[in-house]
PDB file of C-alpha atoms in Angstrom:
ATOM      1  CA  UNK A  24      20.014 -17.095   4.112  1.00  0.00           C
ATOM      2  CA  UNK A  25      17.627 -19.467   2.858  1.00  0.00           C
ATOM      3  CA  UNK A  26      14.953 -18.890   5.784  1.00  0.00           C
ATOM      4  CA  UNK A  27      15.304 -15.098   4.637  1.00  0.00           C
ATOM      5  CA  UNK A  28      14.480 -15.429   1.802  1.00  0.00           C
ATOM      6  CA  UNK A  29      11.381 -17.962   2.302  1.00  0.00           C
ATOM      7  CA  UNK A  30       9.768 -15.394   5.188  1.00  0.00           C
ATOM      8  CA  UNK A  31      10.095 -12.650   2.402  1.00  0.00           C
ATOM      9  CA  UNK A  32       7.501 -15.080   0.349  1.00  0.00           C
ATOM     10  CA  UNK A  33       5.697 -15.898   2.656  1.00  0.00           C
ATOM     11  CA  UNK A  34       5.349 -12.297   3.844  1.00  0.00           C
ATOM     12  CA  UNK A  35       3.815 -11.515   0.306  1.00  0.00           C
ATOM     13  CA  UNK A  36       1.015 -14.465  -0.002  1.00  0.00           C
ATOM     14  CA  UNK A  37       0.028 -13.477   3.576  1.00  0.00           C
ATOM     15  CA  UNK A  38      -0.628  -9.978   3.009  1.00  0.00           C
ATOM     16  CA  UNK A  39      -1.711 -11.194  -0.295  1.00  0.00           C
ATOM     17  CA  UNK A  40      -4.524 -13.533   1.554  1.00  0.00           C
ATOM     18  CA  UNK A  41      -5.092 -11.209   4.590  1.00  0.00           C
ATOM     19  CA  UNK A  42      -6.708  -8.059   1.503  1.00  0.00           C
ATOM     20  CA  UNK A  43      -7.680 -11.093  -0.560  1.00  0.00           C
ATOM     21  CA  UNK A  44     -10.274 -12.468   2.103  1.00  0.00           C
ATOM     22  CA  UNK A  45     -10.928  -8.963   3.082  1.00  0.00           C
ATOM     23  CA  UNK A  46     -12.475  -8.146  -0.021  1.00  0.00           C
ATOM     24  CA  UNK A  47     -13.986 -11.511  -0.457  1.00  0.00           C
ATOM     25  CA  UNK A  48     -15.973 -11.053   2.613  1.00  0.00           C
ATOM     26  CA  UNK A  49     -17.480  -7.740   1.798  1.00  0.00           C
ATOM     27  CA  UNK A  50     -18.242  -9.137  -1.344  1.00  0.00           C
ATOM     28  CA  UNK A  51     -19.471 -12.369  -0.518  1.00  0.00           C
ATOM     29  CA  UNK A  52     -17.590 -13.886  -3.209  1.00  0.00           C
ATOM     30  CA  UNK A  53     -15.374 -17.015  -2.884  1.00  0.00           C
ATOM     31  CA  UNK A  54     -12.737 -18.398  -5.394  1.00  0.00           C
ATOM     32  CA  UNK A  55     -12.368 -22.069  -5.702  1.00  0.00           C
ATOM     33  CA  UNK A  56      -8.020 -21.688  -6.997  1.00  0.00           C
ATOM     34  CA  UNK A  57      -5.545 -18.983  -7.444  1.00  0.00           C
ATOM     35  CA  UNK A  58      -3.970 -17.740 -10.172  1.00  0.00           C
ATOM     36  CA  UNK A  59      -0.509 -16.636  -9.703  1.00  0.00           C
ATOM     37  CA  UNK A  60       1.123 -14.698 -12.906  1.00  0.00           C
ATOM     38  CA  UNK A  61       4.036 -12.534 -12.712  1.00  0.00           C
ATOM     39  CA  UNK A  62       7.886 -13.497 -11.703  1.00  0.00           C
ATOM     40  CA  UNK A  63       7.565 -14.861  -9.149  1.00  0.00           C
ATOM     41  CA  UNK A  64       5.108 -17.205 -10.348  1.00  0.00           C
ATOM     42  CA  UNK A  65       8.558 -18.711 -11.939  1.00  0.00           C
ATOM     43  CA  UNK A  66       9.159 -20.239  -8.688  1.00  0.00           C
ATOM     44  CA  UNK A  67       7.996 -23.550  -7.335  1.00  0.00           C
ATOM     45  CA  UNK A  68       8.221 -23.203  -3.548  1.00  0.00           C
ATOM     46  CA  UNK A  69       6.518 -19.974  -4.372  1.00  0.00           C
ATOM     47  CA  UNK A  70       3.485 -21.198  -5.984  1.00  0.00           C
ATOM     48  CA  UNK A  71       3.640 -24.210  -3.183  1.00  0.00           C
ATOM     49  CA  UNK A  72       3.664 -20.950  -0.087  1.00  0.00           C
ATOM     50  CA  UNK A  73       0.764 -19.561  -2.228  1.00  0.00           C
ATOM     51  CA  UNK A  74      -1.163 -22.720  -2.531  1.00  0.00           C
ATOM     52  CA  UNK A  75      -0.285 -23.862   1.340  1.00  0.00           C
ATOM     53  CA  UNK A  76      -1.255 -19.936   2.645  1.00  0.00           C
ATOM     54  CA  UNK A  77      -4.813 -19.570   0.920  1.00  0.00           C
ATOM     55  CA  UNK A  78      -5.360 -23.418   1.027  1.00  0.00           C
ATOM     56  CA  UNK A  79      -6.297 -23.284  -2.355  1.00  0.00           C
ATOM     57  CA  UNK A  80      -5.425 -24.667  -5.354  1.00  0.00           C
ATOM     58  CA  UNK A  81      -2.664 -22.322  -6.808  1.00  0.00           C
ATOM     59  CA  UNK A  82      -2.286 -22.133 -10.894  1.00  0.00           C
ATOM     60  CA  UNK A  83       0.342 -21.086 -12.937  1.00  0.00           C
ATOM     61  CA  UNK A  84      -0.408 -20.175 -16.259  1.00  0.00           C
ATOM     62  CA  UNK A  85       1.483 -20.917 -19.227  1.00  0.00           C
ATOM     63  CA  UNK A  86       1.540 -17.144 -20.191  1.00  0.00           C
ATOM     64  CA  UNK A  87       3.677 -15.222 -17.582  1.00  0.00           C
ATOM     65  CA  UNK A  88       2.484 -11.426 -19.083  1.00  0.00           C
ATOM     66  CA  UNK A  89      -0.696 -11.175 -17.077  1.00  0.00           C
ATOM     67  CA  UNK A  90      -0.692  -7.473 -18.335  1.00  0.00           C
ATOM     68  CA  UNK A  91      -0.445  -8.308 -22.177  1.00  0.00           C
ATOM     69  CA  UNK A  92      -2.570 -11.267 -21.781  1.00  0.00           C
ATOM     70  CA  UNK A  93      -5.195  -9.243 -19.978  1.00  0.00           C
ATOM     71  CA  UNK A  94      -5.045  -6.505 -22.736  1.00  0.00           C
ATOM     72  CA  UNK A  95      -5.533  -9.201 -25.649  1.00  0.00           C
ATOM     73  CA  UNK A  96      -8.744 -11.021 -23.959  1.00  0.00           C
ATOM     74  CA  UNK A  97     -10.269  -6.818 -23.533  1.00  0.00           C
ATOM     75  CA  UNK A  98      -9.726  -6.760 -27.362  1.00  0.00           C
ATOM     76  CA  UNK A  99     -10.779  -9.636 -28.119  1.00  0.00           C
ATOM     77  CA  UNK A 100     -13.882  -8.755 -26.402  1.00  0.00           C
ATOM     78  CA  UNK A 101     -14.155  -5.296 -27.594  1.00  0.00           C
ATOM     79  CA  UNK A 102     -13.615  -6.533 -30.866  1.00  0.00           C
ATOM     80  CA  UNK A 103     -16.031  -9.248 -30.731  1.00  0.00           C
ATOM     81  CA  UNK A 104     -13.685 -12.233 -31.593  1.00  0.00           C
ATOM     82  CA  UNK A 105     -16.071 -13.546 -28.133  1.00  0.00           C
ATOM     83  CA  UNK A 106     -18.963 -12.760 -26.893  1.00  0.00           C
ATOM     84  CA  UNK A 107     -18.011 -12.269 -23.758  1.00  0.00           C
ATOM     85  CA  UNK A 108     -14.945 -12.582 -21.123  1.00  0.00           C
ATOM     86  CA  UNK A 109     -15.446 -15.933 -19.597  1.00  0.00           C
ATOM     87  CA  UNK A 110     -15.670 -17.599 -23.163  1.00  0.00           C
ATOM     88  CA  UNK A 111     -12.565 -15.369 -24.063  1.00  0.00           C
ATOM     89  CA  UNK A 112     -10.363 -16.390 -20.527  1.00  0.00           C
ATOM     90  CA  UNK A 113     -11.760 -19.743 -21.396  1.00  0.00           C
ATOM     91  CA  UNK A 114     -10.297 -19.796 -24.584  1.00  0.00           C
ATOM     92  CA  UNK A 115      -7.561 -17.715 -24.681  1.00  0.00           C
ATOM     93  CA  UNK A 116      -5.739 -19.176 -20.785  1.00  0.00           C
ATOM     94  CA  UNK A 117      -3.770 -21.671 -20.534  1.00  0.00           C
ATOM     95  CA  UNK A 118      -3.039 -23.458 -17.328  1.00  0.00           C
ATOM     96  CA  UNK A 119       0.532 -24.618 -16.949  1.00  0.00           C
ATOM     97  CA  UNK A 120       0.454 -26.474 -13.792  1.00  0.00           C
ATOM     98  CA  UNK A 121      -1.504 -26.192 -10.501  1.00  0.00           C
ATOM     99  CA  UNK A 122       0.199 -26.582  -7.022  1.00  0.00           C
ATOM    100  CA  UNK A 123      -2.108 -28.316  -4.351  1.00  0.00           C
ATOM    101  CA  UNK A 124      -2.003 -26.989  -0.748  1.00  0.00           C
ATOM    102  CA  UNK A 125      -0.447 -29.599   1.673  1.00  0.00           C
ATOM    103  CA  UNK A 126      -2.850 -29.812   4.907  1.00  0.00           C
ATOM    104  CA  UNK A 127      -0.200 -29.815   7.433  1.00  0.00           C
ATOM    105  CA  UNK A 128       1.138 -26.661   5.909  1.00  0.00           C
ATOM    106  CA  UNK A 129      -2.239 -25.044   5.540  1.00  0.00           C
ATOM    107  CA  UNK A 130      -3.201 -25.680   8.869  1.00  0.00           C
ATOM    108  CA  UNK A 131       0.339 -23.986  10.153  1.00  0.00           C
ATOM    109  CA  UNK A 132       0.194 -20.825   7.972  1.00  0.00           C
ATOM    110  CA  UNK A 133      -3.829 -20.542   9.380  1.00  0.00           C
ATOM    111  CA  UNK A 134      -2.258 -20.601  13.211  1.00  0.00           C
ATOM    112  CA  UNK A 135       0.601 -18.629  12.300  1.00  0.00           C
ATOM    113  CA  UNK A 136      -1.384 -15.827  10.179  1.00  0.00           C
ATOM    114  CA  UNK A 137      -4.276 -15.835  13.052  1.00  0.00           C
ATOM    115  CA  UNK A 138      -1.843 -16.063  15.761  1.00  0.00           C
ATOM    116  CA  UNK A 139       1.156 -13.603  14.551  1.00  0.00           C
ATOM    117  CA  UNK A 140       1.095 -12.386  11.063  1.00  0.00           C
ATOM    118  CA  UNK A 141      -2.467  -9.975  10.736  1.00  0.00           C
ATOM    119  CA  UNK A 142      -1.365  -8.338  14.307  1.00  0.00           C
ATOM    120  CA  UNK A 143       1.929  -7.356  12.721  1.00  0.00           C
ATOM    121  CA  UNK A 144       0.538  -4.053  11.784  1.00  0.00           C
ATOM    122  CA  UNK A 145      -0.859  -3.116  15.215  1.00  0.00           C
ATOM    123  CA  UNK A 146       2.299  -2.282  16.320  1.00  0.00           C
ATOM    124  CA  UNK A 147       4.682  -1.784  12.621  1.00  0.00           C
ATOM    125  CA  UNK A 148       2.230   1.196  12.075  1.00  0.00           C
ATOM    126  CA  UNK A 149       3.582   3.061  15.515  1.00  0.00           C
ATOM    127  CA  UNK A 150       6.985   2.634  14.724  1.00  0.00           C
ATOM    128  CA  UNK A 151       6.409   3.586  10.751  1.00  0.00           C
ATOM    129  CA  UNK A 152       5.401   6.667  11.928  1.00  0.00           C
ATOM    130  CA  UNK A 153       8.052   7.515  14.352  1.00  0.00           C
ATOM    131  CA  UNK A 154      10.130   6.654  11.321  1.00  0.00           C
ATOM    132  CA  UNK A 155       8.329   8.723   8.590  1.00  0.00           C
ATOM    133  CA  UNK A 156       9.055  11.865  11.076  1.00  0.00           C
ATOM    134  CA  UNK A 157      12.173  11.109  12.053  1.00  0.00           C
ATOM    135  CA  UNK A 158      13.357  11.146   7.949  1.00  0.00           C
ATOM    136  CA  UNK A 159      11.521  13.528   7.371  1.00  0.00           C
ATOM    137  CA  UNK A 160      12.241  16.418   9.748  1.00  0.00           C
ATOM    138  CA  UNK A 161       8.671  16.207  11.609  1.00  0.00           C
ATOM    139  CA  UNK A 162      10.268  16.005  14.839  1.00  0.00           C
ATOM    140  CA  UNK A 163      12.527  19.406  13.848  1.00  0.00           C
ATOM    141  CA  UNK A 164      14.910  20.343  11.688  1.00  0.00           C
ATOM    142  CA  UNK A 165      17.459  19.377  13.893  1.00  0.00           C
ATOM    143  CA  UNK A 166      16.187  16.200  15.037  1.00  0.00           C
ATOM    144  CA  UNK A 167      16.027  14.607  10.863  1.00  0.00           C
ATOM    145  CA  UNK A 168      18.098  12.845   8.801  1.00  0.00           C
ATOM    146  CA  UNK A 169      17.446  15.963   6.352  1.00  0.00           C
ATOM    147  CA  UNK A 170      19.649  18.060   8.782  1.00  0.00           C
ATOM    148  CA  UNK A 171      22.469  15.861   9.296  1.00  0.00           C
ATOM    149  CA  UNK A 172      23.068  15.826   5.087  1.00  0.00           C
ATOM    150  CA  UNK A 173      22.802  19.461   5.050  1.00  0.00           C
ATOM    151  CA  UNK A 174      25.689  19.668   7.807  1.00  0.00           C
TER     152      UNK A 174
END
């Protein structure tokens, strides 16, 4: 079930880079690495999919509470222990190891997310719907799921 499991990551950082590059675009804004916090940052093929997918350098931070750490550089701020957020991310971040994207790799997830992956919902959102109505009764009462408990 490992190949389950690796499409379910790889699932995430493409989404992940699909909205990422989305809002990079209409902001004209490009990042040079990633930073990837959270649990699953814990893993190293993980971080590797993440690094491969955006073709970016992917870092891991030493601190896994992206939440609390975010919260402590805003007070710092706010409190004026820096003058100002990059001096207190500088400061206060610490990188625990960056993952380097491996060409071949990039170059497949590029051809498989141009070529597969951001079509997906073109035809997911049709049969969402049909779903969404069928649980929830918008096809009739008798035709949901809602009626068949109440039997």
């Amino acid at each position: 079930y490992a190949w389950i499991y690796r499409s379910i990551l790889e699932s995430v950082a493409l989404t992940l880079k699909n909205n990422y590059d989305n809002m990079c675009n209409e902001m004209n804004h490009f990042a040079k690495h990633v930073i990837i916090t959270g649990g699953g940052s814990n893993s190293d093929l993980f971080m590797q999919i993440f690094a491969d997918v955006f073709n970016l350098p992917a870092r891991r931070n030493a601190i896994n509470g992206c939440a609390s750490l975010g919260a402590a550089i805003n007070t710092a701020v706010g409190l004026g222990l820096y003058p100002d957020y990059a001096t207190a991310v500088d400061k206060m971040v610490r990188v625990k190891d960056i993952f380097m994207p491996v060409e071949s790799n990039a170059k497949r997830y590029d051809a498989m997310n141009k070529g597969i992956f951001k079509d997906l919902t073109k035809h997911t959102d049709v049969i969402l719907k049909k779903s969404y109505e069928v649980m929830h009764g918008e096809l009739g009462n008798e035709d949901s799921i809602q009626s068949w408990s109440n039997a």
